[in-house]
């Protein structure tokens, strides 16, 4: 589902550069959650797009991670996977072993993207970090 059905609103959204704001948000999340990898995705006309990322230049994003993201968008629920590679079928595919995804919503629970928190080792987030 496209982010904006209304082309006028879509054009306005495309003209605003949020890169600096996204990077500030990601740095904050990375520090609070003590993880090396964080990203923001948004649903665009062409599909799901990674809008900003930290720590993922050397870490490939596996198809499993994108499947998690799509699941978060469809269900509008936080997804936490503390130890992805516990499942033998995932071991060779994932450099990332910890994943938490949080939906980004607008009015009326319209999911427009996700914030994803990742680490290369298993992890648990505290209740404070999850807030």
mmCIF file of C-alpha atoms in Angstrom:
data_model
loop_
_atom_site.group_PDB
_atom_site.id
_atom_site.type_symbol
_atom_site.label_atom_id
_atom_site.label_comp_id
_atom_site.label_asym_id
_atom_site.label_seq_id
_atom_site.Cartn_x
_atom_site.Cartn_y
_atom_site.Cartn_z
ATOM 1 C CA UNK A 1 0.000 0.000 0.000
ATOM 2 C CA UNK A 2 1.513 3.361 -1.001
ATOM 3 C CA UNK A 3 2.266 5.808 1.765
ATOM 4 C CA UNK A 4 0.176 8.574 0.228
ATOM 5 C CA UNK A 5 -2.676 8.026 -2.222
ATOM 6 C CA UNK A 6 -2.923 11.802 -2.693
ATOM 7 C CA UNK A 7 -0.213 12.856 -5.182
ATOM 8 C CA UNK A 8 -0.067 16.422 -3.840
ATOM 9 C CA UNK A 9 0.711 15.212 -0.305
ATOM 10 C CA UNK A 10 3.185 12.683 -1.697
ATOM 11 C CA UNK A 11 5.075 15.375 -3.627
ATOM 12 C CA UNK A 12 5.346 17.554 -0.506
ATOM 13 C CA UNK A 13 6.616 14.592 1.523
ATOM 14 C CA UNK A 14 9.251 13.809 -1.131
ATOM 15 C CA UNK A 15 10.606 17.373 -1.110
ATOM 16 C CA UNK A 16 11.429 17.338 2.600
ATOM 17 C CA UNK A 17 14.867 15.966 3.467
ATOM 18 C CA UNK A 18 14.620 14.041 6.716
ATOM 19 C CA UNK A 19 18.102 12.502 6.540
ATOM 20 C CA UNK A 20 19.595 14.558 9.368
ATOM 21 C CA UNK A 21 16.589 13.891 11.616
ATOM 22 C CA UNK A 22 16.623 10.174 10.790
ATOM 23 C CA UNK A 23 20.342 9.918 11.568
ATOM 24 C CA UNK A 24 19.864 11.703 14.910
ATOM 25 C CA UNK A 25 17.056 9.319 15.829
ATOM 26 C CA UNK A 26 19.131 6.284 14.856
ATOM 27 C CA UNK A 27 22.165 7.428 16.845
ATOM 28 C CA UNK A 28 19.966 7.952 19.902
ATOM 29 C CA UNK A 29 18.371 4.503 19.546
ATOM 30 C CA UNK A 30 21.755 2.847 18.989
ATOM 31 C CA UNK A 31 23.140 4.377 22.184
ATOM 32 C CA UNK A 32 20.070 3.700 24.347
ATOM 33 C CA UNK A 33 19.727 0.092 23.178
ATOM 34 C CA UNK A 34 23.488 -0.536 23.028
ATOM 35 C CA UNK A 35 23.362 -2.017 19.526
ATOM 36 C CA UNK A 36 25.576 -1.401 16.486
ATOM 37 C CA UNK A 37 22.877 -1.617 13.798
ATOM 38 C CA UNK A 38 19.680 0.433 13.448
ATOM 39 C CA UNK A 39 17.596 1.332 10.416
ATOM 40 C CA UNK A 40 14.452 3.182 9.384
ATOM 41 C CA UNK A 41 12.262 1.890 6.572
ATOM 42 C CA UNK A 42 9.344 3.655 4.915
ATOM 43 C CA UNK A 43 6.687 2.415 2.537
ATOM 44 C CA UNK A 44 6.982 4.366 -0.705
ATOM 45 C CA UNK A 45 5.324 4.200 -4.104
ATOM 46 C CA UNK A 46 7.947 1.695 -5.248
ATOM 47 C CA UNK A 47 7.683 -0.441 -2.106
ATOM 48 C CA UNK A 48 9.655 -0.704 1.107
ATOM 49 C CA UNK A 49 12.755 1.535 1.212
ATOM 50 C CA UNK A 50 15.573 1.776 3.744
ATOM 51 C CA UNK A 51 15.645 5.540 4.413
ATOM 52 C CA UNK A 52 18.509 5.653 6.923
ATOM 53 C CA UNK A 53 20.829 3.160 8.559
ATOM 54 C CA UNK A 54 23.674 2.939 11.030
ATOM 55 C CA UNK A 55 26.133 0.056 11.234
ATOM 56 C CA UNK A 56 24.795 -1.821 8.247
ATOM 57 C CA UNK A 57 27.411 -0.837 5.686
ATOM 58 C CA UNK A 58 29.351 -4.034 6.321
ATOM 59 C CA UNK A 59 26.402 -6.170 7.450
ATOM 60 C CA UNK A 60 24.086 -7.377 4.677
ATOM 61 C CA UNK A 61 20.363 -7.338 5.383
ATOM 62 C CA UNK A 62 19.111 -10.875 4.778
ATOM 63 C CA UNK A 63 15.769 -11.780 3.204
ATOM 64 C CA UNK A 64 14.658 -12.998 6.655
ATOM 65 C CA UNK A 65 15.071 -9.479 8.060
ATOM 66 C CA UNK A 66 12.963 -8.024 5.239
ATOM 67 C CA UNK A 67 10.351 -10.717 5.950
ATOM 68 C CA UNK A 68 10.297 -9.618 9.608
ATOM 69 C CA UNK A 69 9.821 -5.997 8.501
ATOM 70 C CA UNK A 70 6.919 -6.869 6.197
ATOM 71 C CA UNK A 71 5.324 -8.865 9.019
ATOM 72 C CA UNK A 72 5.595 -5.863 11.366
ATOM 73 C CA UNK A 73 3.933 -3.617 8.775
ATOM 74 C CA UNK A 74 1.096 -6.076 8.115
ATOM 75 C CA UNK A 75 0.382 -6.809 11.780
ATOM 76 C CA UNK A 76 1.208 -3.360 13.217
ATOM 77 C CA UNK A 77 2.971 -5.027 16.159
ATOM 78 C CA UNK A 78 6.457 -4.937 17.648
ATOM 79 C CA UNK A 79 8.515 -8.001 16.751
ATOM 80 C CA UNK A 80 11.385 -9.172 18.960
ATOM 81 C CA UNK A 81 13.693 -12.035 17.980
ATOM 82 C CA UNK A 82 16.382 -12.415 20.633
ATOM 83 C CA UNK A 83 18.367 -15.170 18.920
ATOM 84 C CA UNK A 84 17.661 -15.524 15.184
ATOM 85 C CA UNK A 85 20.400 -18.079 14.610
ATOM 86 C CA UNK A 86 18.933 -20.445 17.214
ATOM 87 C CA UNK A 87 16.929 -21.789 14.293
ATOM 88 C CA UNK A 88 19.312 -24.004 12.278
ATOM 89 C CA UNK A 89 17.658 -22.987 8.987
ATOM 90 C CA UNK A 90 18.697 -19.359 9.566
ATOM 91 C CA UNK A 91 22.291 -19.859 10.708
ATOM 92 C CA UNK A 92 24.089 -19.513 7.389
ATOM 93 C CA UNK A 93 21.936 -16.640 6.171
ATOM 94 C CA UNK A 94 22.085 -14.117 8.993
ATOM 95 C CA UNK A 95 24.971 -12.030 10.225
ATOM 96 C CA UNK A 96 22.377 -10.343 12.446
ATOM 97 C CA UNK A 97 21.400 -12.504 15.440
ATOM 98 C CA UNK A 98 19.171 -10.069 17.373
ATOM 99 C CA UNK A 99 16.271 -8.149 15.832
ATOM 100 C CA UNK A 100 13.568 -5.869 17.183
ATOM 101 C CA UNK A 101 11.234 -4.050 14.817
ATOM 102 C CA UNK A 102 8.801 -1.313 15.782
ATOM 103 C CA UNK A 103 6.084 -0.008 13.459
ATOM 104 C CA UNK A 104 6.006 3.708 12.637
ATOM 105 C CA UNK A 105 2.358 4.810 12.543
ATOM 106 C CA UNK A 106 0.441 7.880 11.475
ATOM 107 C CA UNK A 107 -3.178 8.639 12.306
ATOM 108 C CA UNK A 108 -5.665 5.782 12.586
ATOM 109 C CA UNK A 109 -2.855 3.248 12.990
ATOM 110 C CA UNK A 110 -1.656 3.658 9.415
ATOM 111 C CA UNK A 111 1.761 1.953 9.374
ATOM 112 C CA UNK A 112 4.181 3.903 7.179
ATOM 113 C CA UNK A 113 7.406 2.069 8.021
ATOM 114 C CA UNK A 114 9.555 0.603 10.766
ATOM 115 C CA UNK A 115 12.448 1.260 13.088
ATOM 116 C CA UNK A 116 14.634 -1.842 13.327
ATOM 117 C CA UNK A 117 17.203 -2.494 16.049
ATOM 118 C CA UNK A 118 19.807 -5.214 15.387
ATOM 119 C CA UNK A 119 22.936 -6.784 16.796
ATOM 120 C CA UNK A 120 25.343 -9.459 15.588
ATOM 121 C CA UNK A 121 24.924 -11.376 18.844
ATOM 122 C CA UNK A 122 21.879 -12.530 20.841
ATOM 123 C CA UNK A 123 20.409 -9.873 23.109
ATOM 124 C CA UNK A 124 17.475 -8.915 25.314
ATOM 125 C CA UNK A 125 16.248 -5.329 25.585
ATOM 126 C CA UNK A 126 15.284 -4.004 29.000
ATOM 127 C CA UNK A 127 11.811 -2.602 29.645
ATOM 128 C CA UNK A 128 13.348 0.886 29.691
ATOM 129 C CA UNK A 129 14.996 0.347 26.300
ATOM 130 C CA UNK A 130 11.713 -0.879 24.843
ATOM 131 C CA UNK A 131 9.936 2.325 25.898
#
